[in-house]
C-alpha positions as a printed Julia matrix, in Angstrom:
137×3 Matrix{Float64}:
  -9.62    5.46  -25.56
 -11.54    2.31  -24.25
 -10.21    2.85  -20.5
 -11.2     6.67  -20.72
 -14.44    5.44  -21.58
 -14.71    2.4   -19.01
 -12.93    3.69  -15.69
 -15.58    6.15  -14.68
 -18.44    3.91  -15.15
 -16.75    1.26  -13.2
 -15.49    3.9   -10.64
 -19.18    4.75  -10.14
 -20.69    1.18   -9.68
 -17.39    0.48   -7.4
 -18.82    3.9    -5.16
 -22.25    2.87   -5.62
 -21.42   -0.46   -4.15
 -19.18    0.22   -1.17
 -21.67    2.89   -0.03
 -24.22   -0.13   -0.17
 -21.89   -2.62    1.47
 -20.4    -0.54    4.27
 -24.05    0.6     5.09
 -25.52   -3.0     4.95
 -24.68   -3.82    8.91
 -26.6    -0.61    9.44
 -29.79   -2.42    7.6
 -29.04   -5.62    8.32
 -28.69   -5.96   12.14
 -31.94   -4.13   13.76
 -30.58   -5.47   17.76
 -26.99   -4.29   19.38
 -27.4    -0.29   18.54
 -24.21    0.19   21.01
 -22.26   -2.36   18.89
 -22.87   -1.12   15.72
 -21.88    2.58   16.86
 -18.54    0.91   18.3
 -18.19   -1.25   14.82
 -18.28    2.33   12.78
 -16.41    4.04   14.7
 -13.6     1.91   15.06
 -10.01    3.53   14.61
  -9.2     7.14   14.54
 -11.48    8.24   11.54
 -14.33    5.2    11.36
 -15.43    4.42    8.79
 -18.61    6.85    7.93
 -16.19    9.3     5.44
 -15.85    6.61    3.23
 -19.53    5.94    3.08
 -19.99    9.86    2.24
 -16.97   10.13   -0.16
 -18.21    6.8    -1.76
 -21.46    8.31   -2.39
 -19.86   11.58   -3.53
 -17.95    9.91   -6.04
 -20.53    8.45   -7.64
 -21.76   11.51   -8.68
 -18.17   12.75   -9.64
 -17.33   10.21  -11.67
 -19.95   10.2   -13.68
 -20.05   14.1   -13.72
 -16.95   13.3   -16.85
 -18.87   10.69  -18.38
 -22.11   13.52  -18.86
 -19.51   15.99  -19.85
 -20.14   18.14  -17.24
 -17.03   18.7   -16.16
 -13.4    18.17  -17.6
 -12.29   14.83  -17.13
  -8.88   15.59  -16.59
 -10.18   17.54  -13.34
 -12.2    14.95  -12.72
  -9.37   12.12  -13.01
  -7.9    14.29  -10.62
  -9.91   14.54   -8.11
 -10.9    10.9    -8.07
  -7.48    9.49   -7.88
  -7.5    11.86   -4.41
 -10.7    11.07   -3.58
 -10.09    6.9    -4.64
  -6.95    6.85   -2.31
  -8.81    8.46    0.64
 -11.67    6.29    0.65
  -8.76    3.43    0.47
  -7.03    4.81    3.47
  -9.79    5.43    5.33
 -11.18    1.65    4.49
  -7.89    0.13    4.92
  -7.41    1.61    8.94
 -10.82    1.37    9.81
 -10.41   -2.32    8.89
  -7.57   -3.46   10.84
  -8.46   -0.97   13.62
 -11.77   -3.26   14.88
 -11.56   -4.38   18.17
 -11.93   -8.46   17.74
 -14.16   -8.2    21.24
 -16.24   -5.67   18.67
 -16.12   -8.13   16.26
 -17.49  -11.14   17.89
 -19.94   -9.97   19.95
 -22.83   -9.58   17.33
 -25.47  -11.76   17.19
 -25.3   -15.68   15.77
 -27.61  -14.87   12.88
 -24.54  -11.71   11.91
 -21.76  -14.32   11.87
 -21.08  -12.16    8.35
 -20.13   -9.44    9.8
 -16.69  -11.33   10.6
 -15.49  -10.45    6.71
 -17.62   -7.84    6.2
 -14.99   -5.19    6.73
 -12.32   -7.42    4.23
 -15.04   -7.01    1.24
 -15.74   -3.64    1.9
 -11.48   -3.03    1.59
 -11.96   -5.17   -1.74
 -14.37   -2.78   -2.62
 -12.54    0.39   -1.98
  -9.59   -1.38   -3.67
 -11.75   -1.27   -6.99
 -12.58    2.12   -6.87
  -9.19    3.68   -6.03
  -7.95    1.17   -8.88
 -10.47    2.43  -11.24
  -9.87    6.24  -10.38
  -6.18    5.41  -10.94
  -7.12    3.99  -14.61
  -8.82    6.4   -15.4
  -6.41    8.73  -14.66
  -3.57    7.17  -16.52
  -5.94    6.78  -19.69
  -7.01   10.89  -19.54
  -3.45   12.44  -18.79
């Protein structure tokens, strides 16, 4: 009963969080407009579903947690949803171009692991959507 109770709440802050640190570059770096279109865009898909699912499943998770909806739907749909944002994370990640990669500023030097704690990130949510769906089924 604990993980039924814990998963979503975790599952949101893990959204809530990768929405903030995949958008961060966005915020952060106001020069090199160009670059940061290329750095998003990277790979087949980019990387802007995740930001959108992320933020959708904040709201989904916690839709369970309000009893608004039946968490067994809802463990559903987040273990899809969780696994997506994963996949989309994970390709967009090893799909940056390293001449991409290096060619923001000095003062952006972070932007080198950026994309390795935003697949962390996306690692805790699908983990957390996957919890929470062993605990409700």
């Amino acid at each position: 009963m604990e993980r039924e109770r814990i998963a979503p709440y975790i599952g949101a802050v893990g959204c809530l969080v990768l929405a903030v640190v995949l958008s961060a570059p966005y915020f952060a770096i106001t020069t090199q407009t160009q670059l940061l279109g290329d750095y998003y865009s990277a790979g087949p898909l980019g990387v802007i579903g995740a930001i959108f699912l992320a933020t959708l499943g904040v709201v989904i998770f916690l839709s369970s947690v309000r009893g608004r909806a039946d968490p067994e739907l809802v463990a559903g749909i987040m273990l899809v949803v969780g696994v997506a944002i994963f996949g989309i994370t994970a390709l967009w990640a090893v799909s940056i171009d390293s001449v991409v990669l290096f060619s923001f500023p000095s003062n952006a030097s972070w932007i080198e692991y950026h994309r390795w704690v935003s697949l962390a990130v996306s690692g805790v949510v699908a983990a957390a959507a996957g919890i929470y769906a062993a605990a409700v089924y």
